[in-house]
Coordinates of C-alpha atoms in Angstrom, one line a residue:
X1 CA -85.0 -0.4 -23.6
X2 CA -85.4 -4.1 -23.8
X3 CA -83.2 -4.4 -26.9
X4 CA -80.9 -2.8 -24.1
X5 CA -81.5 -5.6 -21.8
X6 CA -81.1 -8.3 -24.5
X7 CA -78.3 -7.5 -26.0
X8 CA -76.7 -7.3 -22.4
X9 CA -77.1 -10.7 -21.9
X10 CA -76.1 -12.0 -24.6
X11 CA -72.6 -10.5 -24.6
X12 CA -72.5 -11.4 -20.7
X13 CA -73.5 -15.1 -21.8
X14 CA -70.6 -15.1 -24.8
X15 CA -68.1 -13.7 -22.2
X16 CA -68.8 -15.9 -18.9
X17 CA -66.3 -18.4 -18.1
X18 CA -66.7 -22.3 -19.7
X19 CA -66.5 -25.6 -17.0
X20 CA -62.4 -26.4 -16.8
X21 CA -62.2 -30.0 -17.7
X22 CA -58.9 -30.3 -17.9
X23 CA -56.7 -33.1 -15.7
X24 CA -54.2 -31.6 -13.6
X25 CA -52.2 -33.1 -10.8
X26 CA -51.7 -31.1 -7.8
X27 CA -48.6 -31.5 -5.2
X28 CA -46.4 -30.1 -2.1
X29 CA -43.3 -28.5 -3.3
X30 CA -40.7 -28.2 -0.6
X31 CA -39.9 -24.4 0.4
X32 CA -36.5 -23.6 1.1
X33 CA -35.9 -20.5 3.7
X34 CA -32.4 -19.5 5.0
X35 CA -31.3 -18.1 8.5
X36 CA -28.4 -17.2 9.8
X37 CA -27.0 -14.9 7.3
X38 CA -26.7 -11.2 8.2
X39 CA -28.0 -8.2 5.9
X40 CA -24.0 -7.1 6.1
X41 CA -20.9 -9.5 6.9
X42 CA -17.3 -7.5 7.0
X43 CA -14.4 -9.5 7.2
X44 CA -10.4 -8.4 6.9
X45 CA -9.0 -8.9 3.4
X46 CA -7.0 -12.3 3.5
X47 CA -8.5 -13.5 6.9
X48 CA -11.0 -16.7 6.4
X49 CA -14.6 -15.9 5.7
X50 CA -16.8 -18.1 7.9
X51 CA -20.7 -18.3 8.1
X52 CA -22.5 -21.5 9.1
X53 CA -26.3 -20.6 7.7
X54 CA -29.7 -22.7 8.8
X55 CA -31.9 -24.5 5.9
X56 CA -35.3 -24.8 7.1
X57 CA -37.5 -27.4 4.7
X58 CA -41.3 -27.9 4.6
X59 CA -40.5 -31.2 3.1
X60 CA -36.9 -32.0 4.2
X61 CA -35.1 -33.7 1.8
X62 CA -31.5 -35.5 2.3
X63 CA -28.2 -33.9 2.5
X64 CA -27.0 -35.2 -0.9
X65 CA -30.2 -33.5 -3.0
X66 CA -28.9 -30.2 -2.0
X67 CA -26.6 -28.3 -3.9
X68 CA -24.8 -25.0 -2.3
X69 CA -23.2 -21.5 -3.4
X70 CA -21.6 -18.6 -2.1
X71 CA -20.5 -16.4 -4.6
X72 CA -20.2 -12.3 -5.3
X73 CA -20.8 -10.1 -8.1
X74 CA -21.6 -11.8 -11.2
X75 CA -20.4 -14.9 -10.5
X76 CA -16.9 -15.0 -8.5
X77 CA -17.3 -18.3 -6.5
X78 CA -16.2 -18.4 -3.2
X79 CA -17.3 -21.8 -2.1
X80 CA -19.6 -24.4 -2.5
X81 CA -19.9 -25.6 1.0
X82 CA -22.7 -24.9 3.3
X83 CA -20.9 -23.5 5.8
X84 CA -18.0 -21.6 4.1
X85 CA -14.5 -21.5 5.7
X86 CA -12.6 -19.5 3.0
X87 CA -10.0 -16.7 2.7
X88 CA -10.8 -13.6 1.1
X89 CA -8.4 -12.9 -1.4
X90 CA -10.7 -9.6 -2.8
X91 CA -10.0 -6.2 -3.1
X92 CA -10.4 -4.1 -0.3
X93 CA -14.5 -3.1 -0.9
X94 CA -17.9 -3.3 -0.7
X95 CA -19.3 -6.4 -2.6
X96 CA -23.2 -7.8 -3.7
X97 CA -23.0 -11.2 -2.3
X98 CA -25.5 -14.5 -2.4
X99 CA -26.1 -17.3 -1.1
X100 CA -27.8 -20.1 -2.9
X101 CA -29.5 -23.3 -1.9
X102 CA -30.5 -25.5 -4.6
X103 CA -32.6 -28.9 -4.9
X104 CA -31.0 -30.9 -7.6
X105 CA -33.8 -33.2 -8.2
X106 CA -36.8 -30.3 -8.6
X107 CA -34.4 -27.2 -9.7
X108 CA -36.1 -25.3 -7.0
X109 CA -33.8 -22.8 -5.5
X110 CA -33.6 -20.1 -3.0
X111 CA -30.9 -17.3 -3.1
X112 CA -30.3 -14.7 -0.1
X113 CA -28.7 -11.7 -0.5
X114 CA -25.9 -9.9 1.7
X115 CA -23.3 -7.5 1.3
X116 CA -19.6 -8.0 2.1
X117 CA -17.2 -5.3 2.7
X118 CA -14.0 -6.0 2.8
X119 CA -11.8 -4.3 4.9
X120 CA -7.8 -3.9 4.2
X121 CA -6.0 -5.4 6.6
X122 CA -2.2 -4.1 5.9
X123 CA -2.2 -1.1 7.5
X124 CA 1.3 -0.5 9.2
X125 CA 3.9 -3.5 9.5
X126 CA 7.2 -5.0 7.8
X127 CA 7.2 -5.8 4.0
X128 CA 9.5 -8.9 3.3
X129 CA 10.7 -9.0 -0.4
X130 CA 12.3 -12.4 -1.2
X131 CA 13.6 -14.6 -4.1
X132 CA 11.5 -17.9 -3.7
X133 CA 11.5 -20.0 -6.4
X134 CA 13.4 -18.3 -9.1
X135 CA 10.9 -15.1 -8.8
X136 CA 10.2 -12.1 -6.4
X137 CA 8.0 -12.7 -3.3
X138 CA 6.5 -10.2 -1.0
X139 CA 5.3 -11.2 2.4
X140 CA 4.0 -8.8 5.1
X141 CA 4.3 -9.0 8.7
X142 CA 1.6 -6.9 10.7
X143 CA 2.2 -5.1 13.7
X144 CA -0.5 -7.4 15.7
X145 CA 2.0 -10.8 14.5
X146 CA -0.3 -11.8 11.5
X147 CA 1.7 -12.8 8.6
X148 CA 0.2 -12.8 5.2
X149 CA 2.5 -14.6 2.4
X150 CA 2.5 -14.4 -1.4
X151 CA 0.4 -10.9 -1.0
X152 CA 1.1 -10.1 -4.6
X153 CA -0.3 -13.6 -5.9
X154 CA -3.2 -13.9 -3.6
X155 CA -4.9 -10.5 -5.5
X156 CA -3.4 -10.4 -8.5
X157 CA -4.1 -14.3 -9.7
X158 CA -1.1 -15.7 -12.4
X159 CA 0.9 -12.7 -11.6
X160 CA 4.5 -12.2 -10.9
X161 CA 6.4 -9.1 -9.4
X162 CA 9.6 -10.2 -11.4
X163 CA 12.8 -12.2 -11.6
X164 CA 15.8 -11.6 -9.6
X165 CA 14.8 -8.9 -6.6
X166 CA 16.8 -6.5 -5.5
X167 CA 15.1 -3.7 -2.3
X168 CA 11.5 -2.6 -1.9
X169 CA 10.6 0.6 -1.4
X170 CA 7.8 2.6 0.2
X171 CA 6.9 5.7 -1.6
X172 CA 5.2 8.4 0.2
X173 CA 2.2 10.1 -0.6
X174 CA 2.7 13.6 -2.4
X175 CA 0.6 16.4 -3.4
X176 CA -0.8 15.0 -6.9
X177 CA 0.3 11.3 -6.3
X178 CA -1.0 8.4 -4.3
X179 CA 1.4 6.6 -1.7
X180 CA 3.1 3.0 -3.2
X181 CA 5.5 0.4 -2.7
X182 CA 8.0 -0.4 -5.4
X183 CA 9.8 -3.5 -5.5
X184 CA 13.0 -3.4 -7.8
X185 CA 14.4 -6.2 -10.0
X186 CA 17.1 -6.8 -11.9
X187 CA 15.3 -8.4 -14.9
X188 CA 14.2 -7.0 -18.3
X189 CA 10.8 -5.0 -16.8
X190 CA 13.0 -3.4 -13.6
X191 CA 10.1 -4.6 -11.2
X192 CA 6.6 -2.7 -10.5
X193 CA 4.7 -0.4 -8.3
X194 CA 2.0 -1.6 -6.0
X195 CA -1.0 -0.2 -4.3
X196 CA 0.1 -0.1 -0.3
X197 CA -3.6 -0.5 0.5
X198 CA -4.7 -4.1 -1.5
X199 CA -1.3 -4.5 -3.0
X200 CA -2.6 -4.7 -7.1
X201 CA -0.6 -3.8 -9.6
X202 CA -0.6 0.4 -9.8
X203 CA 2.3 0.8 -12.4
X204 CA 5.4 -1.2 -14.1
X205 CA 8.7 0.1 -12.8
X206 CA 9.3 1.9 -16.7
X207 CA 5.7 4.1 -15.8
X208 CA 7.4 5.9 -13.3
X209 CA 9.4 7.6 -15.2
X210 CA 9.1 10.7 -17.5
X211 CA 11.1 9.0 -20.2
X212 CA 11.8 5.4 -19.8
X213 CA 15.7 4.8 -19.1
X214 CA 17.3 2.2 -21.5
X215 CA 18.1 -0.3 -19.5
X216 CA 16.4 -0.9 -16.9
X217 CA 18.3 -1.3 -13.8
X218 CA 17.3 0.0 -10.4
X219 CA 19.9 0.5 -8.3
X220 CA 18.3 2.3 -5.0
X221 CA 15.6 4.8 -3.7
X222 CA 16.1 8.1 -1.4
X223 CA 13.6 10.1 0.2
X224 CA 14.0 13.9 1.9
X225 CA 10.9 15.8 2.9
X226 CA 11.3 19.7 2.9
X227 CA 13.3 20.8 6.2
X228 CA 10.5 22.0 9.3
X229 CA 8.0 21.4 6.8
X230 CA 5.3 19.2 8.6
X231 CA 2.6 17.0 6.4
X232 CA 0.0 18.4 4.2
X233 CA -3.5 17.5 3.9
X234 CA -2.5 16.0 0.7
X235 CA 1.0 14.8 1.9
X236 CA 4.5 15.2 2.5
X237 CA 6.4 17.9 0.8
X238 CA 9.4 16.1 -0.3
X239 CA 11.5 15.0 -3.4
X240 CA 12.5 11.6 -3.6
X241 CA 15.2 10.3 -6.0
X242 CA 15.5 6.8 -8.2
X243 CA 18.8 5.7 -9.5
X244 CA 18.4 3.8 -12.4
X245 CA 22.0 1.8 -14.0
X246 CA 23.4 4.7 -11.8
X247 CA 21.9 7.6 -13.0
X248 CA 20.1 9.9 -11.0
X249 CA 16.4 10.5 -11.8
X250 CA 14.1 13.4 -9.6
X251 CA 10.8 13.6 -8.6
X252 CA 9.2 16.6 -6.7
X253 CA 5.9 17.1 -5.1
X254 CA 4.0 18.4 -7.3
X255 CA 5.3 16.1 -10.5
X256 CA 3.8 12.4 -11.0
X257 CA 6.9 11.2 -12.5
X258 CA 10.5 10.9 -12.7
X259 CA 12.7 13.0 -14.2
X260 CA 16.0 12.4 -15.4
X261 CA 18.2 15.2 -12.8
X262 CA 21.6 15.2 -14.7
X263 CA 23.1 16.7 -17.8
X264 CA 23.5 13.6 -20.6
X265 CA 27.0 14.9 -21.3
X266 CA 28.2 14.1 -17.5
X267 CA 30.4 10.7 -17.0
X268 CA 29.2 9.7 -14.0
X269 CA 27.9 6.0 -12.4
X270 CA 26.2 6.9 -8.8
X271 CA 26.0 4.1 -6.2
X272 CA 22.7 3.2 -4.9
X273 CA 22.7 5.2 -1.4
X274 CA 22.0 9.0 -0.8
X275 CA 23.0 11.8 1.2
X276 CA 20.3 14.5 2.5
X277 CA 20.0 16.8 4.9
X278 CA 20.2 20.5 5.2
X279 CA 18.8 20.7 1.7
X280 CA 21.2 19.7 0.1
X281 CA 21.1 16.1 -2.3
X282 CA 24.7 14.5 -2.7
X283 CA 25.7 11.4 -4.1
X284 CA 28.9 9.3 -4.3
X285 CA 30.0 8.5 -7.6
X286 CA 31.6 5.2 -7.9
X287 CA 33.5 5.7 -11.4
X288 CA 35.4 8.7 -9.9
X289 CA 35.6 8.0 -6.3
X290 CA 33.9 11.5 -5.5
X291 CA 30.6 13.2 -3.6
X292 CA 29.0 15.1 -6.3
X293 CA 26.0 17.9 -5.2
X294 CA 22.9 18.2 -6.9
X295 CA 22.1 21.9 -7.9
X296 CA 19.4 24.2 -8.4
X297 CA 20.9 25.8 -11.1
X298 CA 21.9 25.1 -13.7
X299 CA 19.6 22.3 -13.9
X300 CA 20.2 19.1 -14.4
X301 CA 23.9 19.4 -13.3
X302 CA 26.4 18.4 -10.2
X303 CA 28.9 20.2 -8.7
X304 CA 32.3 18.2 -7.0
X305 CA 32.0 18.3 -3.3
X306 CA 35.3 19.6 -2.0
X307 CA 36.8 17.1 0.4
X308 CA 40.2 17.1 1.8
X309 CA 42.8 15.7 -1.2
X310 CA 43.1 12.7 -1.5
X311 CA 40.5 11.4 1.4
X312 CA 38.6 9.1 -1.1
X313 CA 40.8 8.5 -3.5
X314 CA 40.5 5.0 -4.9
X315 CA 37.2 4.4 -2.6
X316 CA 34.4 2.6 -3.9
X317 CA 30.8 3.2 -1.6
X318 CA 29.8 -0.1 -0.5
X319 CA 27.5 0.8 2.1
X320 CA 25.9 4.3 3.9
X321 CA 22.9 5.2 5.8
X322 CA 22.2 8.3 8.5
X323 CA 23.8 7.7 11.6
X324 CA 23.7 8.8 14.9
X325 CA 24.2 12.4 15.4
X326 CA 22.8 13.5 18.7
X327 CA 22.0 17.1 19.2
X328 CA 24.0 17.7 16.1
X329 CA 23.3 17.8 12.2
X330 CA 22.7 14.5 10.1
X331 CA 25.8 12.2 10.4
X332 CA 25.8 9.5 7.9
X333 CA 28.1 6.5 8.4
X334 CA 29.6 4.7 5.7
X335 CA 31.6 1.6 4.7
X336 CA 34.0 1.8 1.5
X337 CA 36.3 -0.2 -0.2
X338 CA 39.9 0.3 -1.6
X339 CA 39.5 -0.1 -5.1
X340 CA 43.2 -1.9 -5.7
X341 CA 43.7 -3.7 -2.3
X342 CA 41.1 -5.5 0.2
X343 CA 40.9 -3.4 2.7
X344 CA 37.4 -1.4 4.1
X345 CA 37.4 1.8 5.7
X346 CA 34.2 3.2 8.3
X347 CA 34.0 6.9 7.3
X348 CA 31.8 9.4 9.1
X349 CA 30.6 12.1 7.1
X350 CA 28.7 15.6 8.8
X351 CA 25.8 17.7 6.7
X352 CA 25.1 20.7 8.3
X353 CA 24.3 24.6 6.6
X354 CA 28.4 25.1 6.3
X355 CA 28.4 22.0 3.7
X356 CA 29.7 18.8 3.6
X357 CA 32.6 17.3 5.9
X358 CA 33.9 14.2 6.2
X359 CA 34.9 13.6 10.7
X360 CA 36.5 10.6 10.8
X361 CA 38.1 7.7 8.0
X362 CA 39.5 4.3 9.9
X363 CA 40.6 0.7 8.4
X364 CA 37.8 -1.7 9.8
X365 CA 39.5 -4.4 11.7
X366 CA 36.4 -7.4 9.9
X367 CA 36.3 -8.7 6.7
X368 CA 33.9 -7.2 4.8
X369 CA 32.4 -10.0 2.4
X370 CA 30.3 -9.0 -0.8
X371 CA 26.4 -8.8 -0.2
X372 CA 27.3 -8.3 3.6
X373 CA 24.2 -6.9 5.3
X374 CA 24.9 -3.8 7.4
X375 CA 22.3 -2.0 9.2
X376 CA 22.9 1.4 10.9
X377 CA 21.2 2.1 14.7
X378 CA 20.6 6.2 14.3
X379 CA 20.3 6.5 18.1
X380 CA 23.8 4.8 19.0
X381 CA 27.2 4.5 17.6
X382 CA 26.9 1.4 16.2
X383 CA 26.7 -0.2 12.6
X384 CA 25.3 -4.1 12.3
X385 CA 26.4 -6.6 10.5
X386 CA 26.0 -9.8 9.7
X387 CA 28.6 -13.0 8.9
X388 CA 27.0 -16.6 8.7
X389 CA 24.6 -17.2 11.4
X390 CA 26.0 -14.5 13.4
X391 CA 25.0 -10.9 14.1
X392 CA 28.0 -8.2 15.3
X393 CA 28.0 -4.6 16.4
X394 CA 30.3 -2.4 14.9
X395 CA 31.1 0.3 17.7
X396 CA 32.0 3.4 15.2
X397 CA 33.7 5.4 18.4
X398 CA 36.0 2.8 19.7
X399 CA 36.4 0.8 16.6
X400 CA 35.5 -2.6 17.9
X401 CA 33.1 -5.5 16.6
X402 CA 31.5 -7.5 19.4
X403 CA 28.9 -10.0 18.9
X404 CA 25.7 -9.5 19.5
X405 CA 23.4 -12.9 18.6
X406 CA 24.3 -16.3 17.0
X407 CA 21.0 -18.1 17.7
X408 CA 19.9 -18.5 14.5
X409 CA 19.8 -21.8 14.2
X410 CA 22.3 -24.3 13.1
X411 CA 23.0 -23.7 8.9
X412 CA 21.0 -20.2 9.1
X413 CA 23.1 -17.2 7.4
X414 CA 21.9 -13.7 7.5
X415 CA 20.9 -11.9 4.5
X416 CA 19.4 -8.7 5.5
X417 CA 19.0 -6.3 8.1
X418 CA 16.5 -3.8 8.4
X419 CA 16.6 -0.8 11.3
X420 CA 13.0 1.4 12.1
X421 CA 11.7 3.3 14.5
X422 CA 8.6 2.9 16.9
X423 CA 6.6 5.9 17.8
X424 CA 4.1 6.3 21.1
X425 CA 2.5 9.0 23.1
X426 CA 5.1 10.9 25.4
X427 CA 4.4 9.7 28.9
X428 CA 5.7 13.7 30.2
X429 CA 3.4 15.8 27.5
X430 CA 0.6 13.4 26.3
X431 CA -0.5 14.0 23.0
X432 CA 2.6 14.4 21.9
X433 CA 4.2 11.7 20.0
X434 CA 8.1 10.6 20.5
X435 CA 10.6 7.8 19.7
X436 CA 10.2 4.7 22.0
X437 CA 12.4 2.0 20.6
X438 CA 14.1 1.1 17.6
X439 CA 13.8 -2.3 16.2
X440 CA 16.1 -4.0 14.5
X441 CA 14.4 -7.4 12.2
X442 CA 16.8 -10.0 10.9
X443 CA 16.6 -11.5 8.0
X444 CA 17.7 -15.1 7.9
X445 CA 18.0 -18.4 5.5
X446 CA 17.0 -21.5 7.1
X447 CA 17.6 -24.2 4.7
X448 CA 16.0 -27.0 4.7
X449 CA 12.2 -25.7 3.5
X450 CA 11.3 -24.5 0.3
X451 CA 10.2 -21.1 2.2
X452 CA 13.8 -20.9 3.9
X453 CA 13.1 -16.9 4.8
X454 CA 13.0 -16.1 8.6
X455 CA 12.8 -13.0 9.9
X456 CA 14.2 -12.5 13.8
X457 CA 12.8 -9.0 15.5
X458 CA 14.8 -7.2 18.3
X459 CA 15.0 -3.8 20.4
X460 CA 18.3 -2.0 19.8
X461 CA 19.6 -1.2 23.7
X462 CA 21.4 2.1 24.5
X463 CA 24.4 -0.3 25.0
X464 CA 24.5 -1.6 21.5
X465 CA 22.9 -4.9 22.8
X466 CA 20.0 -6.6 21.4
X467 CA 17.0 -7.6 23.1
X468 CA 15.1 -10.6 21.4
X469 CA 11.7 -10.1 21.3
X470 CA 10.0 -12.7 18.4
X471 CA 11.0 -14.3 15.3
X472 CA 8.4 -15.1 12.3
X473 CA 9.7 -18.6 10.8
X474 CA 9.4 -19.6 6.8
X475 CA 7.5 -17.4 6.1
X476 CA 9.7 -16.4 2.5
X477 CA 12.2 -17.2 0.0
X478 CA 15.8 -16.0 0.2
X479 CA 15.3 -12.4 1.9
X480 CA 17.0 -10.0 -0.1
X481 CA 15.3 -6.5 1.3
X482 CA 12.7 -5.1 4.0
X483 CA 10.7 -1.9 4.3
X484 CA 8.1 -0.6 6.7
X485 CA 5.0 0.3 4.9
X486 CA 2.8 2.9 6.7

């Protein structure tokens, strides 16, 4: 037992600790701690980003030692102040983000956490597409006023839509594909797709289609959901139709792409505008000076719209959009051109179940200049046009062109016009929603800035009058095309 008792104590003696004589040299550090920064900061993509934080110091040290850092995910700066003023230019989501204070003369740092969820902010307003500086520009105007410029540069960095613009398009949402905006060039590439939510790049213009057409050269866009078919949980029913270098080319529902709808073997060269209604697709060939119908069967094939002889023969389509047709079928109104002389003719065309009839072919009494902007009002008898700095109504029942604003500024000159309509609650059976105004926007060259684009926003009055209501100056390039984006 006591060789027990020794042999304890000798291996507690060899394992006890030895005296520390070592020299060391103790001091304060100073502790950084952060306030003012909550767990969870959301902000509206593209707005400024602003947070003014408290640094608390058990040995306060001067401004200039202190280094700062806001930055998100790996390491995405997005300023170095201490109180950040910056706009956020990120992806609609939710992010990891810190903030870091550093000492420069210890190294001693303290980082705090948040998360930042960015929220989209282009819900519904105008889309301006614009040639600024020798490429295509998109601005948007929101229905609140905001206007957010460059959207396409400020999330896709060193990007470009294209060269040239031509129209932008909203796509709607189907039953296998997502909802997009398209804007159209005339350059080698024919443009690209967006995402309508955080405008990145969802597809080049050639990705849309089944087989790529040689060459690329949009011409125009037309949309027809299915007749007293409302929206589906997963979208419209609808087929919507690109013509590409005037060639008609399908897409359906329930197909991703599209597809070339006409028969290689047909001589035909579409202009850009479309005809729908009734179920029926039809299309003006310019090469022929006829309507030609899309049919079911055979596929891929047109049939001649029969038309009194003769009624446009030698017309070229320089303009058409849906009228205003009342209590009655679609009514599209339409601007040609005699291919041999000068002259214009307004024709009114009707679509009902019994086919398609031309009502009414007059001379129009204005000089139609090329790359006139016309707009059609669709709840009066009216076409808009517009000539220098001035904007006329084109009264399609009596014939006459009064005008209707020339405020524009001295030097301005109209480049597009752009008719939608404006939906509220009805004030006789709530819940139910109802046209309350149509608005007609303006778009408008000021020179004199490098951003010359203006865009002027009116009501369109029973009376084929105009009331102003706001104007959004310099805010683009030369405007060549606008869209609402839903």
């Amino acid at each position: 037992m006591k060789s027990i008792i020794y042999i304890g104590l000798l291996l507690l003696t060899l394992t006890s600790c030895q005296e520390d004589k070592g020299n060391y040299t103790y001091r304060n550090i100073n502790e950084i701690s952060v306030t003012g920064i909550a767990a969870t900061k959301t902000v509206t993509q593209f707005s400024i980003l602003g947070m003014s934080p408290v640094i608390n110091q058990t040995m306060p040290v001067s401004a200039d030692d202190l280094e700062y850092l806001w930055y998100v995910g790996k390491i995405d700066t997005l300023s170095q102040e201490l109180n950040i003023q910056t706009p956020v230019n990120l992806y609609p989501d939710t992010y990891e983000a810190y903030f870091v204070v550093i000492q420069k003369s210890t190294g001693i740092f303290t980082k705090v956490p948040f998360k930042l969820v960015v929220e989209s902010q282009l819900g519904q307003g105008l889309l301006v597409l614009s040639d600024l500086n020798g490429y295509a520009n998109l601005a948007y105007w929101e229905r609140s006023g905001e206007v957010v410029q460059d959207v396409y540069e400020k999330v896709n960095p060193g990007l470009h839509l294209g060269r040239n613009p031509y129209r932008v398009c909203y796509m709607f949402k189907g039953y296998s594909i997502p909802a997009f905006v398209t804007v159209m060039c005339h350059d080698e590439q024919g443009g690209c797709a967006l995402n309508p939510v955080d405008f990145t790049k969802f597809k080049d213009y050639a990705e849309l289609f089944y087989q790529t057409p040689d060459p690329l050269h949009p011409d125009g866009y037309g949309y027809s959901n299915y007749f007293n078919y409302d929206e589906t949980a997963f979208g419209d029913l609808y087929n919507d139709f690109i013509i590409n270098n005037g060639q008609l080319h399908e897409r359906s529902t329930y197909v991703g792409w599209y597809q070339p709808a006409y028969a290689v073997d047909q001589d035909y060269r579409l202009s850009e505008y479309t005809f729908m209604g009734m179920m029926q697709y039809i299309f003006y060939d310019n090469e022929h000076s006829q309507f030609l119908q899309k049919t079911s069967w055979p596929p891929n094939s047109f049939s001649v719209v029969e038309v009194p002889e003769g009624y446009f023969r030698d017309l070229y389509l320089v303009y058409a959009d849906r009228g205003f047709a009342g209590t009655d079928y679609p009514h599209y109104y339409c601007v040609f051109k005699e291919k041999t002389t000068s002259d214009h003719y307004f024709v009114e065309v009707l679509m009902s179940p019994s086919g398609f009839k031309p009502l009414k072919k007059e001379k129009i009494g204005f000089a139609v200049q090329e790359d006139m902007p016309f707009a059609v009002s669709f709840t009066t008898s009216a076409i808009f046009y517009g000539v220098g700095n001035e904007l006329y109504c084109y009264d399609t029942g009596n014939g006459r062109s009064v005008s209707c604003y020339n405020e524009f500024g001295s030097g301005a000159e109209i480049t597009a016009l752009y008719l939608v309509p404006q939906y509220g609650e009805s004030s006789q059976y709530p819940g139910e929603t109802v046209l309350s105004a149509v608005k007609l926007f303006v778009g408008v060259s000021l020179p004199g800035q490098e951003r010359e684009g203006s865009v002027f926003e009116f009501e369109v009055n029973l009376d084929n009058t105009l009331t102003f209501i706001r104007k959004k100056e310099h805010i683009a390039g030369k405007i060549v095309s606008m869209t609402w984006k839903y």
